[in-house]
Amino acid sequence: MRIASLALTLGVLAAPAAFASDVRPLVDAEWVKANAGQENVVVLDIRDKVAETDLGTTPFIDGAVVAPYSTAGWRTELNGVPGMLPPVEQITKLIGDLGIDADDHVVIVPWGTDSTEFGGATRVYWTFKYLGHDEVSILDGGWRQYDAAGGARSAEPAKPSPVAFEYELQDELLATTEEVAAALESGTKLVDGRPAEQFEGKSKSPVVRTEGTIPGAVNIKHGDLYSAEYALFARPETVKALSEAVGLAADEKNIAFCNTGHWASVAWFGLSEVLGNKNTSMYDGSMAEWTADPKRPVENRSGT
């Protein structure tokens, strides 16, 4: 497994170690090793199927709280659309039950397997940001980097005491179907984070009614933003090159989407948090919601 020592070959790099008060979108394993356990630092393990691995008797980061991405309730089905942000009272209860309050710096830990799996971390990160909680980071490379760095492990996750999680919705981060339709009319950039085959209409997700993309959309593939080989997210210059390649200017308003708002969160994170384009929002319902109404336009570029 190749990790951080070879990262420069690919042009990606983990964030340097920092003090706990210095909140960055990405922190590295050394940062977690140095700061886990400090007051107001919460390591949030969202890895799925930990019990099914061969990690032995100590499969958890020491002191981490656990809320698996696929089963804890980070997403739900609403009005027949899968993978949606749950109602505010549900998602804030989930977070509060993890012992997370407004003063905590949350560090999200995925497996770090590939861009799809890492998308769980970017989606949870986006959720915290939408709820107005800015003190949030992702462990770049996830468990893969932490384990390679020899971080302390434990047999059981931490047992948090529930608290009330206060929130203030940041509506500019969440694009609705109506806003996407308006963007289509105004010429606002729509960024499709799916693989090229789905963007072009050669294949589709089972949850999407028909092949194709929203007319005029550009494609920044989620797989180009995270290295499965090196377990690292793309550096700002890499994201900048991908953004410029599709004609997206610095700070230009845009909306990221995919099938259900999962891969879209990878694109959103790259553009908004790594590159710094704060005019980026995310369409939670994405193509699953957009195509549910046959009257909404879809562009198929496959030639079929």
CSV table of C-alpha atoms in Angstrom, one decimal:
chain,number,residue,atom,x,y,z
A,1,MET,CA,0.0,0.0,0.0
A,2,ARG,CA,1.5,3.3,-1.0
A,3,ILE,CA,0.8,6.2,1.3
A,4,ALA,CA,2.1,9.7,2.2
A,5,SER,CA,5.8,9.1,1.6
A,6,LEU,CA,5.1,8.8,-2.2
A,7,ALA,CA,2.4,11.6,-2.3
A,8,LEU,CA,4.5,14.1,-4.2
A,9,THR,CA,4.7,11.8,-7.2
A,10,LEU,CA,1.0,12.2,-7.7
A,11,GLY,CA,0.8,15.9,-6.7
A,12,VAL,CA,-1.3,15.4,-3.5
A,13,LEU,CA,-0.4,16.1,0.0
A,14,ALA,CA,-1.8,15.7,3.5
A,15,ALA,CA,-2.3,18.8,5.6
A,16,PRO,CA,0.6,19.5,8.0
A,17,ALA,CA,0.2,19.1,11.7
A,18,ALA,CA,-1.5,22.0,13.4
A,19,PHE,CA,-2.7,23.1,16.8
A,20,ALA,CA,-6.2,22.0,17.7
A,21,SER,CA,-7.5,25.6,17.5
A,22,ASP,CA,-6.3,25.8,13.9
A,23,VAL,CA,-9.3,24.3,12.1
A,24,ARG,CA,-8.5,23.2,8.5
A,25,PRO,CA,-10.6,21.1,6.0
A,26,LEU,CA,-7.9,18.4,6.1
A,27,VAL,CA,-5.6,17.3,8.9
A,28,ASP,CA,-3.1,14.5,8.8
A,29,ALA,CA,-2.5,11.5,11.0
A,30,GLU,CA,0.2,13.2,13.0
A,31,TRP,CA,-2.3,16.0,13.8
A,32,VAL,CA,-4.8,13.4,15.1
A,33,LYS,CA,-2.1,11.6,17.1
A,34,ALA,CA,-1.1,14.9,18.7
A,35,ASN,CA,-4.6,16.3,19.4
A,36,ALA,CA,-6.9,13.4,19.9
A,37,GLY,CA,-8.0,13.4,23.5
A,38,GLN,CA,-7.7,17.1,23.9
A,39,GLU,CA,-10.6,19.0,25.3
A,40,ASN,CA,-13.1,20.0,22.6
A,41,VAL,CA,-11.5,17.7,20.0
A,42,VAL,CA,-13.9,14.9,18.9
A,43,VAL,CA,-12.6,12.2,16.6
A,44,LEU,CA,-15.7,10.9,14.7
A,45,ASP,CA,-15.2,7.4,13.2
A,46,ILE,CA,-17.7,6.9,10.3
A,47,ARG,CA,-16.2,3.7,9.0
A,48,ASP,CA,-18.7,1.0,7.9
A,49,LYS,CA,-18.4,-2.7,8.8
A,50,VAL,CA,-15.5,-2.4,11.2
A,51,ALA,CA,-16.5,-5.7,12.9
A,52,GLU,CA,-16.0,-7.5,9.6
A,53,THR,CA,-12.3,-6.6,9.2
A,54,ASP,CA,-9.2,-8.4,10.4
A,55,LEU,CA,-8.0,-5.5,12.6
A,56,GLY,CA,-7.9,-7.8,15.6
A,57,THR,CA,-9.0,-6.7,19.1
A,58,THR,CA,-8.2,-3.0,18.7
A,59,PRO,CA,-10.0,-1.8,15.6
A,60,PHE,CA,-10.8,1.8,16.8
A,61,ILE,CA,-8.9,5.0,17.1
A,62,ASP,CA,-8.3,5.6,20.7
A,63,GLY,CA,-11.0,7.9,22.1
A,64,ALA,CA,-13.1,8.1,19.0
A,65,VAL,CA,-16.8,8.1,18.9
A,66,VAL,CA,-18.5,5.9,16.3
A,67,ALA,CA,-21.3,6.6,13.9
A,68,PRO,CA,-21.0,4.5,10.7
A,69,TYR,CA,-21.9,6.4,7.6
A,70,SER,CA,-24.3,3.9,6.1
A,71,THR,CA,-26.2,2.9,9.2
A,72,ALA,CA,-26.1,5.7,11.8
A,73,GLY,CA,-28.6,7.9,10.1
A,74,TRP,CA,-26.5,10.5,8.3
A,75,ARG,CA,-28.8,10.2,5.3
A,76,THR,CA,-32.4,9.0,4.7
A,77,GLU,CA,-35.1,8.7,2.1
A,78,LEU,CA,-37.5,11.6,1.7
A,79,ASN,CA,-40.4,11.7,-0.7
A,80,GLY,CA,-39.1,8.7,-2.5
A,81,VAL,CA,-35.6,10.2,-3.0
A,82,PRO,CA,-32.8,8.2,-1.4
A,83,GLY,CA,-29.7,9.6,0.4
A,84,MET,CA,-31.2,12.9,1.5
A,85,LEU,CA,-30.3,15.0,4.5
A,86,PRO,CA,-32.6,13.9,7.3
A,87,PRO,CA,-35.0,16.4,8.9
A,88,VAL,CA,-33.0,18.8,11.2
A,89,GLU,CA,-34.4,17.4,14.4
A,90,GLN,CA,-33.1,13.9,13.4
A,91,ILE,CA,-29.7,14.9,12.3
A,92,THR,CA,-29.0,17.2,15.2
A,93,LYS,CA,-30.1,14.5,17.6
A,94,LEU,CA,-27.7,12.1,16.0
A,95,ILE,CA,-24.8,14.6,16.4
A,96,GLY,CA,-25.9,15.5,20.0
A,97,ASP,CA,-26.1,11.9,21.0
A,98,LEU,CA,-22.4,11.6,20.0
A,99,GLY,CA,-21.6,14.2,22.6
A,100,ILE,CA,-20.7,16.9,20.1
A,101,ASP,CA,-21.6,20.5,20.9
A,102,ALA,CA,-20.9,23.9,19.4
A,103,ASP,CA,-17.4,24.1,21.0
A,104,ASP,CA,-16.0,20.9,19.6
A,105,HIS,CA,-13.6,20.5,16.7
A,106,VAL,CA,-14.9,17.4,14.9
A,107,VAL,CA,-12.4,15.3,13.0
A,108,ILE,CA,-14.1,12.8,10.6
A,109,VAL,CA,-12.4,9.5,10.0
A,110,PRO,CA,-13.3,7.3,7.0
A,111,TRP,CA,-11.4,4.2,5.9
A,112,GLY,CA,-9.7,6.2,3.1
A,113,THR,CA,-10.2,3.3,0.7
A,114,ASP,CA,-11.1,5.3,-2.5
A,115,SER,CA,-13.0,8.4,-3.6
A,116,THR,CA,-16.4,6.7,-3.2
A,117,GLU,CA,-15.7,5.6,0.4
A,118,PHE,CA,-14.0,8.9,1.2
A,119,GLY,CA,-17.2,10.6,0.0
A,120,GLY,CA,-18.8,9.5,3.3
A,121,ALA,CA,-16.5,11.9,5.1
A,122,THR,CA,-17.0,14.8,2.7
A,123,ARG,CA,-20.8,14.3,2.9
A,124,VAL,CA,-20.7,14.3,6.8
A,125,TYR,CA,-18.4,17.3,6.6
A,126,TRP,CA,-20.9,19.1,4.4
A,127,THR,CA,-23.7,18.2,6.8
A,128,PHE,CA,-21.8,19.9,9.7
A,129,LYS,CA,-21.1,23.0,7.5
A,130,TYR,CA,-24.8,23.2,6.5
A,131,LEU,CA,-25.8,23.1,10.2
A,132,GLY,CA,-23.4,26.0,10.8
A,133,HIS,CA,-20.7,24.1,12.6
A,134,ASP,CA,-17.4,25.3,11.1
A,135,GLU,CA,-15.1,23.5,13.5
A,136,VAL,CA,-14.8,20.4,11.4
A,137,SER,CA,-12.0,18.6,9.5
A,138,ILE,CA,-11.4,15.3,7.8
A,139,LEU,CA,-8.5,13.0,8.5
A,140,ASP,CA,-6.8,13.0,5.1
A,141,GLY,CA,-6.4,9.4,4.0
A,142,GLY,CA,-8.6,8.3,6.9
A,143,TRP,CA,-7.8,5.1,8.8
A,144,ARG,CA,-5.2,4.1,6.2
A,145,GLN,CA,-3.0,7.0,7.1
A,146,TYR,CA,-3.7,6.8,10.8
A,147,ASP,CA,-2.8,3.1,10.9
A,148,ALA,CA,0.3,3.6,8.8
A,149,ALA,CA,1.4,6.3,11.3
A,150,GLY,CA,1.1,4.0,14.2
A,151,GLY,CA,-1.7,5.8,16.0
A,152,ALA,CA,-3.1,4.5,19.3
A,153,ARG,CA,-5.9,2.0,19.0
A,154,SER,CA,-8.5,0.6,21.3
A,155,ALA,CA,-10.9,-2.3,21.6
A,156,GLU,CA,-14.0,-0.2,22.0
A,157,PRO,CA,-15.2,3.2,20.9
A,158,ALA,CA,-15.7,6.0,23.4
A,159,LYS,CA,-19.1,6.2,25.1
A,160,PRO,CA,-20.2,9.8,24.8
A,161,SER,CA,-22.7,11.6,27.0
A,162,PRO,CA,-25.5,13.1,24.9
A,163,VAL,CA,-25.7,16.9,24.6
A,164,ALA,CA,-27.9,19.4,22.8
A,165,PHE,CA,-26.4,20.3,19.5
A,166,GLU,CA,-27.1,23.9,18.5
A,167,TYR,CA,-27.3,24.7,14.8
A,168,GLU,CA,-27.8,27.6,12.4
A,169,LEU,CA,-28.7,26.5,8.9
A,170,GLN,CA,-26.5,27.8,6.1
A,171,ASP,CA,-29.0,27.6,3.2
A,172,GLU,CA,-26.5,28.8,0.7
A,173,LEU,CA,-24.8,25.4,0.9
A,174,LEU,CA,-27.9,23.4,0.0
A,175,ALA,CA,-29.3,23.8,-3.6
A,176,THR,CA,-32.9,22.8,-4.1
A,177,THR,CA,-34.4,21.5,-7.3
A,178,GLU,CA,-36.0,24.9,-7.9
A,179,GLU,CA,-32.6,26.5,-7.5
A,180,VAL,CA,-31.0,24.1,-10.0
A,181,ALA,CA,-33.8,24.8,-12.5
A,182,ALA,CA,-33.1,28.5,-12.0
A,183,ALA,CA,-29.4,27.9,-12.5
A,184,LEU,CA,-30.1,26.1,-15.7
A,185,GLU,CA,-31.9,29.2,-17.0
A,186,SER,CA,-29.3,31.7,-15.8
A,187,GLY,CA,-26.3,29.8,-17.0
A,188,THR,CA,-24.9,29.1,-13.5
A,189,LYS,CA,-22.3,26.3,-13.7
A,190,LEU,CA,-23.6,22.9,-12.8
A,191,VAL,CA,-20.8,20.4,-11.8
A,192,ASP,CA,-21.5,16.7,-12.2
A,193,GLY,CA,-19.3,14.7,-9.9
A,194,ARG,CA,-20.1,11.3,-11.3
A,195,PRO,CA,-17.9,9.0,-13.5
A,196,ALA,CA,-17.7,9.9,-17.1
A,197,GLU,CA,-19.9,7.0,-18.2
A,198,GLN,CA,-22.8,8.3,-16.2
A,199,PHE,CA,-22.2,11.9,-17.1
A,200,GLU,CA,-22.2,11.0,-20.8
A,201,GLY,CA,-25.3,8.9,-20.5
A,202,LYS,CA,-23.6,5.5,-21.2
A,203,SER,CA,-24.8,4.1,-17.9
A,204,LYS,CA,-26.8,5.2,-14.9
A,205,SER,CA,-27.4,4.5,-11.2
A,206,PRO,CA,-30.4,2.3,-10.4
A,207,VAL,CA,-31.9,5.2,-8.4
A,208,VAL,CA,-31.9,7.5,-11.4
A,209,ARG,CA,-34.8,7.3,-13.9
A,210,THR,CA,-32.9,7.8,-17.1
A,211,GLU,CA,-29.4,8.1,-18.4
A,212,GLY,CA,-27.8,11.5,-18.9
A,213,THR,CA,-27.0,14.7,-17.0
A,214,ILE,CA,-28.5,18.1,-16.5
A,215,PRO,CA,-28.2,20.1,-19.7
A,216,GLY,CA,-25.0,22.1,-19.9
A,217,ALA,CA,-23.4,20.5,-16.9
A,218,VAL,CA,-19.6,20.0,-16.7
A,219,ASN,CA,-17.9,17.0,-15.3
A,220,ILE,CA,-15.4,16.9,-12.5
A,221,LYS,CA,-15.1,13.2,-11.7
A,222,HIS,CA,-14.9,12.4,-8.0
A,223,GLY,CA,-12.2,9.8,-8.7
A,224,ASP,CA,-9.9,12.6,-9.9
A,225,LEU,CA,-10.1,14.3,-6.5
A,226,TYR,CA,-8.8,11.5,-4.3
A,227,SER,CA,-6.0,9.0,-4.7
A,228,ALA,CA,-6.9,5.5,-3.8
A,229,GLU,CA,-3.2,4.5,-4.3
A,230,TYR,CA,-1.7,7.1,-2.0
A,231,ALA,CA,-4.8,7.6,0.3
A,232,LEU,CA,-4.8,11.4,0.0
A,233,PHE,CA,-7.1,14.1,-1.2
A,234,ALA,CA,-6.0,16.3,-4.1
A,235,ARG,CA,-3.9,19.4,-3.4
A,236,PRO,CA,-5.3,22.9,-4.2
A,237,GLU,CA,-3.3,23.1,-7.4
A,238,THR,CA,-4.8,19.9,-8.6
A,239,VAL,CA,-8.3,21.0,-7.8
A,240,LYS,CA,-7.6,24.3,-9.5
A,241,ALA,CA,-6.5,22.6,-12.7
A,242,LEU,CA,-9.6,20.4,-12.7
A,243,SER,CA,-11.8,23.4,-12.2
A,244,GLU,CA,-10.1,25.5,-14.9
A,245,ALA,CA,-10.3,22.5,-17.3
A,246,VAL,CA,-14.1,22.7,-17.3
A,247,GLY,CA,-14.2,26.5,-17.6
A,248,LEU,CA,-15.0,27.2,-14.0
A,249,ALA,CA,-13.5,30.5,-13.0
A,250,ALA,CA,-12.2,31.3,-9.5
A,251,ASP,CA,-15.0,32.1,-7.1
A,252,GLU,CA,-17.6,31.5,-9.9
A,253,LYS,CA,-21.0,30.4,-8.6
A,254,ASN,CA,-21.7,26.7,-9.2
A,255,ILE,CA,-23.8,23.8,-7.9
A,256,ALA,CA,-22.3,20.3,-7.5
A,257,PHE,CA,-24.5,17.2,-8.0
A,258,CYS,CA,-24.3,13.5,-8.7
A,259,ASN,CA,-26.9,10.8,-8.2
A,260,THR,CA,-27.8,11.2,-4.5
A,261,GLY,CA,-25.5,13.9,-3.2
A,262,HIS,CA,-22.7,11.6,-2.2
A,263,TRP,CA,-20.1,11.9,-5.0
A,264,ALA,CA,-21.3,15.5,-5.3
A,265,SER,CA,-19.9,16.1,-1.8
A,266,VAL,CA,-16.5,15.1,-3.0
A,267,ALA,CA,-16.6,17.7,-5.7
A,268,TRP,CA,-18.1,20.3,-3.4
A,269,PHE,CA,-15.4,19.7,-0.8
A,270,GLY,CA,-12.7,20.0,-3.4
A,271,LEU,CA,-14.0,23.2,-4.9
A,272,SER,CA,-15.3,24.9,-1.7
A,273,GLU,CA,-13.0,23.7,1.0
A,274,VAL,CA,-9.7,22.8,-0.6
A,275,LEU,CA,-9.7,25.3,-3.5
A,276,GLY,CA,-11.7,27.9,-1.5
A,277,ASN,CA,-14.5,28.7,-3.9
A,278,LYS,CA,-17.2,29.6,-1.4
A,279,ASN,CA,-19.7,30.2,-4.1
A,280,THR,CA,-20.1,26.4,-4.4
A,281,SER,CA,-23.3,24.7,-3.2
A,282,MET,CA,-24.5,21.1,-3.4
A,283,TYR,CA,-27.7,19.6,-4.8
A,284,ASP,CA,-28.7,17.1,-2.2
A,285,GLY,CA,-31.4,15.3,-4.3
A,286,SER,CA,-29.1,15.3,-7.4
A,287,MET,CA,-30.1,13.2,-10.4
A,288,ALA,CA,-32.4,10.9,-8.4
A,289,GLU,CA,-34.6,13.8,-7.6
A,290,TRP,CA,-34.1,15.7,-10.9
A,291,THR,CA,-35.1,12.8,-13.1
A,292,ALA,CA,-38.1,11.8,-10.9
A,293,ASP,CA,-40.1,14.3,-12.9
A,294,PRO,CA,-40.0,13.3,-16.6
A,295,LYS,CA,-40.7,17.0,-17.5
A,296,ARG,CA,-37.3,18.1,-16.3
A,297,PRO,CA,-34.7,18.2,-19.1
A,298,VAL,CA,-31.9,15.6,-19.3
A,299,GLU,CA,-29.1,15.6,-21.8
A,300,ASN,CA,-27.6,12.4,-23.1
A,301,ARG,CA,-24.2,12.8,-24.7
A,302,SER,CA,-23.7,9.1,-25.5
A,303,GLY,CA,-25.1,9.4,-29.0
A,304,THR,CA,-27.7,6.8,-28.4
